[in-house]
Amino acid sequence: MKKIRAAVFASGAGSNFQAIMENDLLCEVALLVCDKPGARVLEKAEKFGVPTFVFDSKEYASKSDYEKELVHRLQQADISWIFLAGYMRIAGPTLLNAYENKIINIHPSLLPEFPGKDAIGQAFKAGVSTTGVTVHYIDDGIDTGPVIAQESIEVFSDDTAETLKERIQQVEHRLYPVVINRLMK
Ligand code: GRF
């Protein structure tokens, strides 16, 4: 049977992209979308032989313009699911309407706590004893869509922001592929 085709959107180091690629997925990652020319995730895509679409938002007049191009590329590649993994842009109606309930994101906190940038730093500074990881559907807000799965992580008294980040990323790398496979069934 033909596998569902998915795209990963990532613009950073790509450790979640790598974790997704190294797992036995029920879908095929057929495209990597990246909005940061030169991002480290692009080397990883090359290593795994995943085609990429890289764009610079500054070259488009508006969000709806670059999202029209994105939707066109996604449809051309027969993509039916999108997994965000460090894509730092808020989706607009063009993308959301084309992929309704088919776009998920992973975020390094127990949402609704600590949405937005540097969630790990925010949690660390706030001095919480527990934080975690959330996988959720996206909507037009910042990390506000319906939660699909969460896992808690204890913050130890001797943690630094870096050691906490390491443990959070270990959980992300295990959780995201599991949740993806659950959704593909
Ligand atoms: C991850 O922590 C993810 O939760 C957040 O962005 C980070 C991406 O890291 N949305 P990487 O590029 O996958 O290493």
Short mmCIF file of N, CA and C and ligand atoms in Angstrom, two decimals:
data_model
loop_
_atom_site.label_atom_id
_atom_site.label_comp_id
_atom_site.label_asym_id
_atom_site.label_seq_id
_atom_site.Cartn_x
_atom_site.Cartn_y
_atom_site.Cartn_z
N MET A 1 0.83 -1.20 0.00
CA MET A 1 0.00 0.00 0.00
C MET A 1 0.88 1.26 0.00
N LYS A 2 0.44 2.27 -0.71
CA LYS A 2 1.22 3.51 -0.80
C LYS A 2 1.20 4.22 0.56
N LYS A 3 2.38 4.65 1.01
CA LYS A 3 2.46 5.35 2.30
C LYS A 3 1.93 6.78 2.18
N ILE A 4 1.35 7.28 3.26
CA ILE A 4 0.97 8.70 3.35
C ILE A 4 2.23 9.53 3.19
N ARG A 5 2.14 10.62 2.46
CA ARG A 5 3.31 11.48 2.27
C ARG A 5 3.20 12.71 3.17
N ALA A 6 4.29 12.98 3.89
CA ALA A 6 4.29 14.09 4.86
C ALA A 6 5.45 15.02 4.58
N ALA A 7 5.30 16.26 5.08
CA ALA A 7 6.39 17.23 5.01
C ALA A 7 6.77 17.62 6.44
N VAL A 8 8.05 17.81 6.68
CA VAL A 8 8.52 18.39 7.94
C VAL A 8 8.89 19.84 7.64
N PHE A 9 8.45 20.76 8.50
CA PHE A 9 8.85 22.16 8.41
C PHE A 9 9.85 22.41 9.54
N ALA A 10 11.07 22.76 9.23
CA ALA A 10 12.06 22.99 10.27
C ALA A 10 13.05 24.04 9.80
N SER A 11 13.56 24.83 10.74
CA SER A 11 14.46 25.91 10.36
C SER A 11 15.67 26.02 11.27
N GLY A 12 15.89 24.98 12.09
CA GLY A 12 16.98 25.07 13.06
C GLY A 12 18.00 23.97 12.86
N ALA A 13 18.41 23.37 14.00
CA ALA A 13 19.44 22.34 13.97
C ALA A 13 18.91 21.03 13.39
N GLY A 14 17.63 20.81 13.52
CA GLY A 14 17.03 19.63 12.89
C GLY A 14 17.15 18.34 13.68
N SER A 15 17.32 18.46 15.02
CA SER A 15 17.44 17.20 15.78
C SER A 15 16.12 16.44 15.79
N ASN A 16 14.99 17.14 15.78
CA ASN A 16 13.71 16.44 15.70
C ASN A 16 13.49 15.84 14.31
N PHE A 17 13.89 16.56 13.29
CA PHE A 17 13.82 16.02 11.93
C PHE A 17 14.61 14.71 11.86
N GLN A 18 15.81 14.73 12.43
CA GLN A 18 16.65 13.53 12.42
C GLN A 18 15.97 12.38 13.16
N ALA A 19 15.40 12.69 14.33
CA ALA A 19 14.73 11.64 15.11
C ALA A 19 13.56 11.05 14.31
N ILE A 20 12.83 11.90 13.62
CA ILE A 20 11.70 11.42 12.79
C ILE A 20 12.23 10.49 11.71
N MET A 21 13.32 10.92 11.06
CA MET A 21 13.86 10.12 9.95
C MET A 21 14.43 8.79 10.41
N GLU A 22 14.94 8.75 11.66
CA GLU A 22 15.58 7.52 12.12
C GLU A 22 14.58 6.51 12.68
N ASN A 23 13.31 6.89 12.70
CA ASN A 23 12.30 5.97 13.20
C ASN A 23 11.57 5.26 12.07
N ASP A 24 10.96 4.17 12.45
CA ASP A 24 10.20 3.40 11.48
C ASP A 24 8.81 4.02 11.39
N LEU A 25 8.63 4.91 10.43
CA LEU A 25 7.37 5.66 10.36
C LEU A 25 6.36 4.98 9.46
N LEU A 26 5.09 5.24 9.76
CA LEU A 26 4.02 4.72 8.91
C LEU A 26 3.74 5.66 7.74
N CYS A 27 4.49 6.76 7.67
CA CYS A 27 4.35 7.67 6.53
C CYS A 27 5.75 7.93 5.96
N GLU A 28 5.76 8.53 4.79
CA GLU A 28 7.04 8.86 4.18
C GLU A 28 7.27 10.36 4.27
N VAL A 29 8.42 10.78 4.79
CA VAL A 29 8.74 12.20 4.78
C VAL A 29 9.29 12.53 3.40
N ALA A 30 8.47 13.20 2.60
CA ALA A 30 8.80 13.39 1.19
C ALA A 30 9.29 14.80 0.88
N LEU A 31 9.27 15.69 1.90
CA LEU A 31 9.70 17.07 1.68
C LEU A 31 10.10 17.72 3.00
N LEU A 32 11.16 18.49 2.96
CA LEU A 32 11.51 19.35 4.10
C LEU A 32 11.34 20.80 3.65
N VAL A 33 10.55 21.54 4.41
CA VAL A 33 10.37 22.97 4.12
C VAL A 33 11.15 23.76 5.16
N CYS A 34 11.92 24.73 4.70
CA CYS A 34 12.80 25.48 5.61
C CYS A 34 12.76 26.96 5.22
N ASP A 35 12.61 27.84 6.21
CA ASP A 35 12.56 29.27 5.88
C ASP A 35 13.85 29.99 6.25
N LYS A 36 14.91 29.20 6.51
CA LYS A 36 16.20 29.83 6.85
C LYS A 36 17.29 29.25 5.95
N PRO A 37 17.59 29.95 4.85
CA PRO A 37 18.68 29.45 4.01
C PRO A 37 19.94 29.26 4.87
N GLY A 38 20.59 28.11 4.75
CA GLY A 38 21.79 27.85 5.54
C GLY A 38 21.53 27.14 6.85
N ALA A 39 20.29 26.87 7.21
CA ALA A 39 20.00 26.19 8.48
C ALA A 39 20.63 24.79 8.48
N ARG A 40 21.03 24.35 9.69
CA ARG A 40 21.73 23.06 9.79
C ARG A 40 20.85 21.88 9.38
N VAL A 41 19.54 22.05 9.52
CA VAL A 41 18.63 20.95 9.16
C VAL A 41 18.77 20.59 7.67
N LEU A 42 19.22 21.54 6.85
CA LEU A 42 19.32 21.26 5.41
C LEU A 42 20.38 20.20 5.11
N GLU A 43 21.48 20.22 5.90
CA GLU A 43 22.50 19.18 5.71
C GLU A 43 21.92 17.82 6.06
N LYS A 44 21.07 17.82 7.09
CA LYS A 44 20.47 16.54 7.50
C LYS A 44 19.53 16.03 6.41
N ALA A 45 18.78 16.94 5.80
CA ALA A 45 17.86 16.52 4.74
C ALA A 45 18.65 15.89 3.59
N GLU A 46 19.78 16.51 3.29
CA GLU A 46 20.60 15.97 2.20
C GLU A 46 21.09 14.57 2.55
N LYS A 47 21.53 14.43 3.80
CA LYS A 47 22.03 13.12 4.25
C LYS A 47 20.96 12.03 4.12
N PHE A 48 19.71 12.40 4.44
CA PHE A 48 18.63 11.41 4.36
C PHE A 48 17.98 11.37 2.98
N GLY A 49 18.47 12.19 2.05
CA GLY A 49 17.93 12.18 0.70
C GLY A 49 16.51 12.73 0.61
N VAL A 50 16.17 13.67 1.50
CA VAL A 50 14.82 14.26 1.47
C VAL A 50 14.87 15.56 0.67
N PRO A 51 14.03 15.70 -0.35
CA PRO A 51 14.01 16.95 -1.12
C PRO A 51 13.64 18.14 -0.24
N THR A 52 14.16 19.31 -0.55
CA THR A 52 13.89 20.48 0.29
C THR A 52 13.26 21.60 -0.53
N PHE A 53 12.45 22.38 0.16
CA PHE A 53 12.03 23.66 -0.41
C PHE A 53 12.43 24.74 0.59
N VAL A 54 13.36 25.58 0.21
CA VAL A 54 13.86 26.63 1.09
C VAL A 54 13.33 27.97 0.57
N PHE A 55 12.77 28.76 1.47
CA PHE A 55 12.30 30.07 1.01
C PHE A 55 12.71 31.14 2.00
N ASP A 56 12.75 32.37 1.49
CA ASP A 56 13.08 33.51 2.33
C ASP A 56 11.84 34.41 2.32
N SER A 57 11.21 34.56 3.47
CA SER A 57 9.93 35.28 3.51
C SER A 57 10.08 36.72 2.99
N LYS A 58 11.31 37.26 3.11
CA LYS A 58 11.52 38.66 2.68
C LYS A 58 11.35 38.82 1.17
N GLU A 59 11.45 37.71 0.45
CA GLU A 59 11.30 37.79 -1.01
C GLU A 59 9.85 37.78 -1.46
N TYR A 60 8.94 37.72 -0.50
CA TYR A 60 7.50 37.73 -0.84
C TYR A 60 6.86 38.96 -0.23
N ALA A 61 5.80 39.44 -0.90
CA ALA A 61 5.16 40.67 -0.42
C ALA A 61 4.39 40.44 0.87
N SER A 62 3.88 39.21 1.08
CA SER A 62 3.06 38.98 2.27
C SER A 62 3.10 37.51 2.67
N LYS A 63 2.58 37.23 3.87
CA LYS A 63 2.49 35.85 4.35
C LYS A 63 1.63 35.03 3.39
N SER A 64 0.53 35.64 2.94
CA SER A 64 -0.34 34.87 2.07
C SER A 64 0.36 34.53 0.75
N ASP A 65 1.27 35.39 0.30
CA ASP A 65 2.02 35.10 -0.93
C ASP A 65 2.95 33.90 -0.75
N TYR A 66 3.72 33.88 0.35
CA TYR A 66 4.64 32.73 0.47
C TYR A 66 3.88 31.46 0.82
N GLU A 67 2.77 31.62 1.53
CA GLU A 67 2.00 30.41 1.84
C GLU A 67 1.32 29.84 0.59
N LYS A 68 0.95 30.69 -0.35
CA LYS A 68 0.38 30.18 -1.62
C LYS A 68 1.42 29.32 -2.33
N GLU A 69 2.64 29.83 -2.33
CA GLU A 69 3.74 29.07 -2.95
C GLU A 69 3.98 27.76 -2.20
N LEU A 70 3.94 27.83 -0.87
CA LEU A 70 4.12 26.62 -0.06
C LEU A 70 3.06 25.58 -0.38
N VAL A 71 1.80 26.02 -0.39
CA VAL A 71 0.69 25.09 -0.64
C VAL A 71 0.85 24.47 -2.03
N HIS A 72 1.27 25.28 -2.98
CA HIS A 72 1.48 24.77 -4.34
C HIS A 72 2.55 23.67 -4.33
N ARG A 73 3.67 23.93 -3.65
CA ARG A 73 4.76 22.94 -3.58
C ARG A 73 4.33 21.68 -2.85
N LEU A 74 3.56 21.88 -1.78
CA LEU A 74 3.10 20.73 -0.99
C LEU A 74 2.16 19.86 -1.82
N GLN A 75 1.26 20.51 -2.54
CA GLN A 75 0.30 19.75 -3.35
C GLN A 75 1.01 19.05 -4.50
N GLN A 76 1.98 19.73 -5.07
CA GLN A 76 2.77 19.13 -6.15
C GLN A 76 3.47 17.84 -5.68
N ALA A 77 3.90 17.85 -4.42
CA ALA A 77 4.60 16.69 -3.87
C ALA A 77 3.63 15.70 -3.22
N ASP A 78 2.33 15.95 -3.39
CA ASP A 78 1.30 15.03 -2.89
C ASP A 78 1.37 14.85 -1.35
N ILE A 79 1.62 15.95 -0.65
CA ILE A 79 1.77 15.92 0.80
C ILE A 79 0.40 16.03 1.48
N SER A 80 0.14 15.11 2.45
CA SER A 80 -1.14 15.24 3.14
C SER A 80 -1.01 15.57 4.63
N TRP A 81 0.17 15.45 5.19
CA TRP A 81 0.37 15.86 6.60
C TRP A 81 1.60 16.75 6.71
N ILE A 82 1.58 17.65 7.71
CA ILE A 82 2.73 18.53 7.96
C ILE A 82 3.13 18.43 9.42
N PHE A 83 4.40 18.17 9.66
CA PHE A 83 4.93 18.09 11.03
C PHE A 83 5.88 19.28 11.24
N LEU A 84 5.52 20.19 12.11
CA LEU A 84 6.40 21.32 12.41
C LEU A 84 7.42 20.89 13.46
N ALA A 85 8.67 21.23 13.22
CA ALA A 85 9.74 20.85 14.15
C ALA A 85 10.77 21.97 14.17
N GLY A 86 10.40 23.06 14.86
CA GLY A 86 11.31 24.19 14.90
C GLY A 86 11.10 25.15 13.75
N TYR A 87 9.88 25.23 13.25
CA TYR A 87 9.51 26.22 12.23
C TYR A 87 8.93 27.39 13.01
N MET A 88 9.57 28.54 12.93
CA MET A 88 9.25 29.62 13.87
C MET A 88 8.27 30.65 13.32
N ARG A 89 7.35 30.22 12.45
CA ARG A 89 6.38 31.16 11.89
C ARG A 89 4.97 30.76 12.26
N ILE A 90 4.13 31.78 12.39
CA ILE A 90 2.72 31.51 12.66
C ILE A 90 2.03 31.24 11.33
N ALA A 91 1.26 30.18 11.29
CA ALA A 91 0.58 29.84 10.03
C ALA A 91 -0.59 30.78 9.81
N GLY A 92 -0.80 31.15 8.55
CA GLY A 92 -1.93 32.00 8.18
C GLY A 92 -3.04 31.16 7.56
N PRO A 93 -4.14 31.82 7.21
CA PRO A 93 -5.30 31.09 6.69
C PRO A 93 -5.02 30.30 5.41
N THR A 94 -4.09 30.77 4.58
CA THR A 94 -3.82 30.05 3.32
C THR A 94 -3.34 28.64 3.60
N LEU A 95 -2.39 28.52 4.53
CA LEU A 95 -1.85 27.21 4.87
C LEU A 95 -2.84 26.41 5.73
N LEU A 96 -3.44 27.09 6.71
CA LEU A 96 -4.35 26.39 7.63
C LEU A 96 -5.56 25.82 6.90
N ASN A 97 -6.12 26.57 5.96
CA ASN A 97 -7.31 26.08 5.25
C ASN A 97 -6.97 24.93 4.31
N ALA A 98 -5.77 24.97 3.74
CA ALA A 98 -5.38 23.90 2.81
C ALA A 98 -5.08 22.60 3.55
N TYR A 99 -4.65 22.71 4.81
CA TYR A 99 -4.26 21.52 5.59
C TYR A 99 -4.98 21.49 6.94
N GLU A 100 -6.29 21.59 6.90
CA GLU A 100 -7.08 21.64 8.13
C GLU A 100 -6.93 20.34 8.93
N ASN A 101 -6.57 20.49 10.21
CA ASN A 101 -6.37 19.33 11.11
C ASN A 101 -5.28 18.38 10.63
N LYS A 102 -4.38 18.86 9.82
CA LYS A 102 -3.30 18.01 9.30
C LYS A 102 -1.94 18.62 9.59
N ILE A 103 -1.90 19.62 10.47
CA ILE A 103 -0.60 20.23 10.81
C ILE A 103 -0.41 20.11 12.32
N ILE A 104 0.69 19.47 12.71
CA ILE A 104 0.99 19.34 14.14
C ILE A 104 2.35 19.96 14.44
N ASN A 105 2.54 20.26 15.72
CA ASN A 105 3.78 20.92 16.14
C ASN A 105 4.27 20.26 17.43
N ILE A 106 5.57 20.33 17.66
CA ILE A 106 6.10 19.90 18.96
C ILE A 106 6.68 21.11 19.65
N HIS A 107 6.37 21.24 20.94
CA HIS A 107 6.78 22.42 21.70
C HIS A 107 7.39 21.98 23.04
N PRO A 108 8.52 22.61 23.44
CA PRO A 108 9.21 22.15 24.64
C PRO A 108 8.70 22.75 25.96
N SER A 109 7.39 22.61 26.21
CA SER A 109 6.83 22.95 27.52
C SER A 109 5.50 22.23 27.64
N LEU A 110 4.92 22.29 28.83
CA LEU A 110 3.57 21.74 29.01
C LEU A 110 2.59 22.86 28.68
N LEU A 111 2.21 22.96 27.43
CA LEU A 111 1.27 24.03 27.05
C LEU A 111 -0.03 23.87 27.82
N PRO A 112 -0.73 24.93 28.21
CA PRO A 112 -0.53 26.31 27.77
C PRO A 112 0.58 27.07 28.50
N GLU A 113 1.36 26.41 29.35
CA GLU A 113 2.46 27.15 30.00
C GLU A 113 3.59 27.39 29.00
N PHE A 114 4.19 28.53 29.08
CA PHE A 114 5.40 28.89 28.32
C PHE A 114 5.29 28.70 26.81
N PRO A 115 4.31 29.34 26.18
CA PRO A 115 4.26 29.31 24.71
C PRO A 115 5.33 30.23 24.12
N GLY A 116 5.52 30.15 22.82
CA GLY A 116 6.42 31.09 22.14
C GLY A 116 7.88 30.71 22.24
N LYS A 117 8.72 31.72 22.02
CA LYS A 117 10.16 31.48 21.94
C LYS A 117 10.77 31.10 23.29
N ASP A 118 11.86 30.36 23.24
CA ASP A 118 12.67 29.98 24.39
C ASP A 118 11.82 29.46 25.56
N ALA A 119 10.98 28.48 25.27
CA ALA A 119 10.11 27.92 26.30
C ALA A 119 10.92 27.28 27.43
N ILE A 120 12.06 26.70 27.08
CA ILE A 120 12.87 26.03 28.11
C ILE A 120 13.47 27.09 29.05
N GLY A 121 14.00 28.15 28.47
CA GLY A 121 14.54 29.26 29.26
C GLY A 121 13.47 29.91 30.13
N GLN A 122 12.28 30.07 29.56
CA GLN A 122 11.17 30.66 30.33
C GLN A 122 10.84 29.80 31.55
N ALA A 123 10.76 28.48 31.33
CA ALA A 123 10.41 27.56 32.43
C ALA A 123 11.52 27.56 33.48
N PHE A 124 12.76 27.57 33.01
CA PHE A 124 13.90 27.54 33.93
C PHE A 124 13.92 28.79 34.80
N LYS A 125 13.71 29.93 34.17
CA LYS A 125 13.71 31.21 34.91
C LYS A 125 12.55 31.28 35.89
N ALA A 126 11.42 30.68 35.51
CA ALA A 126 10.24 30.72 36.38
C ALA A 126 10.43 29.82 37.60
N GLY A 127 11.42 28.92 37.55
CA GLY A 127 11.71 28.07 38.70
C GLY A 127 10.69 26.96 38.93
N VAL A 128 10.01 26.51 37.88
CA VAL A 128 9.01 25.44 38.03
C VAL A 128 9.70 24.11 38.37
N SER A 129 8.99 23.22 39.05
CA SER A 129 9.61 21.92 39.38
C SER A 129 9.29 20.88 38.30
N THR A 130 8.31 21.19 37.46
CA THR A 130 7.98 20.28 36.36
C THR A 130 7.74 21.08 35.09
N THR A 131 8.31 20.60 34.00
CA THR A 131 7.96 21.16 32.70
C THR A 131 7.71 19.97 31.77
N GLY A 132 7.89 20.11 30.48
CA GLY A 132 7.62 18.95 29.64
C GLY A 132 7.60 19.26 28.17
N VAL A 133 6.90 18.39 27.45
CA VAL A 133 6.84 18.47 26.00
C VAL A 133 5.38 18.30 25.58
N THR A 134 4.97 19.06 24.58
CA THR A 134 3.60 18.97 24.06
C THR A 134 3.62 18.77 22.56
N VAL A 135 2.79 17.86 22.08
CA VAL A 135 2.51 17.76 20.64
C VAL A 135 1.08 18.22 20.46
N HIS A 136 0.87 19.16 19.53
CA HIS A 136 -0.48 19.72 19.38
C HIS A 136 -0.78 20.07 17.93
N TYR A 137 -2.08 20.12 17.62
CA TYR A 137 -2.50 20.65 16.32
C TYR A 137 -2.24 22.14 16.36
N ILE A 138 -1.97 22.73 15.22
CA ILE A 138 -1.77 24.18 15.25
C ILE A 138 -3.03 24.91 14.82
N ASP A 139 -3.14 26.14 15.29
CA ASP A 139 -4.16 27.06 14.79
C ASP A 139 -3.44 28.38 14.48
N ASP A 140 -4.19 29.48 14.44
CA ASP A 140 -3.54 30.73 14.04
C ASP A 140 -2.89 31.47 15.21
N GLY A 141 -2.79 30.84 16.37
CA GLY A 141 -2.15 31.48 17.52
C GLY A 141 -0.73 30.98 17.70
N ILE A 142 -0.10 31.45 18.78
CA ILE A 142 1.26 31.00 19.08
C ILE A 142 1.16 29.82 20.04
N ASP A 143 1.35 28.62 19.53
CA ASP A 143 1.32 27.38 20.32
C ASP A 143 0.01 27.20 21.08
N THR A 144 -1.10 27.46 20.38
CA THR A 144 -2.41 27.44 21.07
C THR A 144 -3.36 26.34 20.62
N GLY A 145 -3.03 25.54 19.63
CA GLY A 145 -4.00 24.55 19.12
C GLY A 145 -4.25 23.39 20.08
N PRO A 146 -5.26 22.55 19.78
CA PRO A 146 -5.61 21.42 20.65
C PRO A 146 -4.44 20.46 20.91
N VAL A 147 -4.29 20.07 22.18
CA VAL A 147 -3.19 19.19 22.58
C VAL A 147 -3.49 17.75 22.18
N ILE A 148 -2.48 17.08 21.63
CA ILE A 148 -2.60 15.66 21.26
C ILE A 148 -1.92 14.78 22.31
N ALA A 149 -0.74 15.19 22.76
CA ALA A 149 0.01 14.39 23.74
C ALA A 149 0.94 15.29 24.53
N GLN A 150 1.13 14.92 25.79
CA GLN A 150 2.07 15.67 26.63
C GLN A 150 2.87 14.70 27.49
N GLU A 151 4.09 15.07 27.79
CA GLU A 151 4.89 14.27 28.73
C GLU A 151 5.61 15.23 29.67
N SER A 152 5.52 14.93 30.95
CA SER A 152 6.15 15.80 31.96
C SER A 152 7.61 15.45 32.15
N ILE A 153 8.37 16.45 32.54
CA ILE A 153 9.79 16.27 32.85
C ILE A 153 10.08 17.04 34.13
N GLU A 154 10.71 16.36 35.07
CA GLU A 154 11.04 17.00 36.35
C GLU A 154 12.24 17.94 36.15
N VAL A 155 12.19 19.08 36.81
CA VAL A 155 13.36 19.97 36.79
C VAL A 155 14.13 19.68 38.08
N PHE A 156 15.39 19.25 37.96
CA PHE A 156 16.20 18.92 39.13
C PHE A 156 16.83 20.19 39.70
N SER A 157 17.15 20.13 41.00
CA SER A 157 17.69 21.33 41.65
C SER A 157 19.06 21.71 41.07
N ASP A 158 19.78 20.71 40.54
CA ASP A 158 21.10 21.04 39.97
C ASP A 158 21.06 21.21 38.45
N ASP A 159 19.86 21.29 37.88
CA ASP A 159 19.76 21.51 36.44
C ASP A 159 20.26 22.89 36.05
N THR A 160 20.86 22.98 34.87
CA THR A 160 21.07 24.28 34.23
C THR A 160 20.08 24.30 33.06
N ALA A 161 19.94 25.44 32.41
CA ALA A 161 19.04 25.50 31.25
C ALA A 161 19.51 24.48 30.20
N GLU A 162 20.83 24.26 30.14
CA GLU A 162 21.38 23.34 29.12
C GLU A 162 21.06 21.88 29.45
N THR A 163 21.22 21.48 30.72
CA THR A 163 20.94 20.07 31.05
C THR A 163 19.44 19.79 30.92
N LEU A 164 18.64 20.80 31.27
CA LEU A 164 17.19 20.64 31.13
C LEU A 164 16.85 20.49 29.64
N LYS A 165 17.47 21.31 28.82
CA LYS A 165 17.21 21.23 27.36
C LYS A 165 17.55 19.84 26.82
N GLU A 166 18.67 19.29 27.29
CA GLU A 166 19.07 17.95 26.82
C GLU A 166 18.00 16.92 27.12
N ARG A 167 17.48 16.97 28.38
CA ARG A 167 16.46 15.96 28.75
C ARG A 167 15.16 16.21 27.99
N ILE A 168 14.82 17.48 27.79
CA ILE A 168 13.60 17.78 27.04
C ILE A 168 13.73 17.27 25.61
N GLN A 169 14.89 17.49 25.02
CA GLN A 169 15.04 17.05 23.62
C GLN A 169 15.02 15.53 23.50
N GLN A 170 15.56 14.84 24.52
CA GLN A 170 15.48 13.36 24.47
C GLN A 170 14.03 12.91 24.44
N VAL A 171 13.20 13.57 25.24
CA VAL A 171 11.77 13.22 25.26
C VAL A 171 11.13 13.57 23.91
N GLU A 172 11.46 14.76 23.39
CA GLU A 172 10.90 15.15 22.08
C GLU A 172 11.21 14.10 21.02
N HIS A 173 12.46 13.66 21.00
CA HIS A 173 12.89 12.75 19.93
C HIS A 173 12.20 11.39 20.04
N ARG A 174 11.84 11.00 21.26
CA ARG A 174 11.11 9.73 21.43
C ARG A 174 9.63 9.93 21.17
N LEU A 175 9.07 11.04 21.69
CA LEU A 175 7.61 11.23 21.65
C LEU A 175 7.08 11.54 20.23
N TYR A 176 7.77 12.40 19.51
CA TYR A 176 7.20 12.89 18.23
C TYR A 176 6.93 11.74 17.25
N PRO A 177 7.93 10.85 17.02
CA PRO A 177 7.65 9.76 16.08
C PRO A 177 6.50 8.85 16.54
N VAL A 178 6.39 8.64 17.85
CA VAL A 178 5.31 7.79 18.38
C VAL A 178 3.95 8.43 18.09
N VAL A 179 3.85 9.72 18.36
CA VAL A 179 2.58 10.42 18.14
C VAL A 179 2.27 10.46 16.64
N ILE A 180 3.27 10.70 15.83
CA ILE A 180 3.06 10.72 14.38
C ILE A 180 2.48 9.38 13.93
N ASN A 181 3.09 8.29 14.37
CA ASN A 181 2.59 6.98 13.94
C ASN A 181 1.16 6.73 14.41
N ARG A 182 0.84 7.22 15.61
CA ARG A 182 -0.53 7.05 16.11
C ARG A 182 -1.52 7.76 15.18
N LEU A 183 -1.13 8.94 14.71
CA LEU A 183 -2.03 9.72 13.84
C LEU A 183 -2.14 9.14 12.42
N MET A 184 -1.14 8.38 12.01
CA MET A 184 -1.14 7.85 10.64
C MET A 184 -2.01 6.61 10.52
N LYS A 185 -2.45 6.04 11.66
CA LYS A 185 -3.22 4.76 11.61
C LYS A 185 -4.64 4.95 11.14
C1 GRF B 1 12.48 21.90 19.50
O1 GRF B 1 12.80 22.07 20.84
C2 GRF B 1 11.00 22.00 19.28
O2 GRF B 1 10.26 21.63 20.39
C3 GRF B 1 10.80 23.49 19.03
O3 GRF B 1 11.94 23.87 18.31
C4 GRF B 1 13.03 23.02 18.65
C5 GRF B 1 13.66 22.54 17.38
O4 GRF B 1 14.88 21.90 17.62
N1 GRF B 1 9.54 23.72 18.36
P1 GRF B 1 15.56 21.02 16.48
O5 GRF B 1 15.82 21.92 15.30
O6 GRF B 1 14.62 19.90 16.13
O7 GRF B 1 16.82 20.50 17.08
#
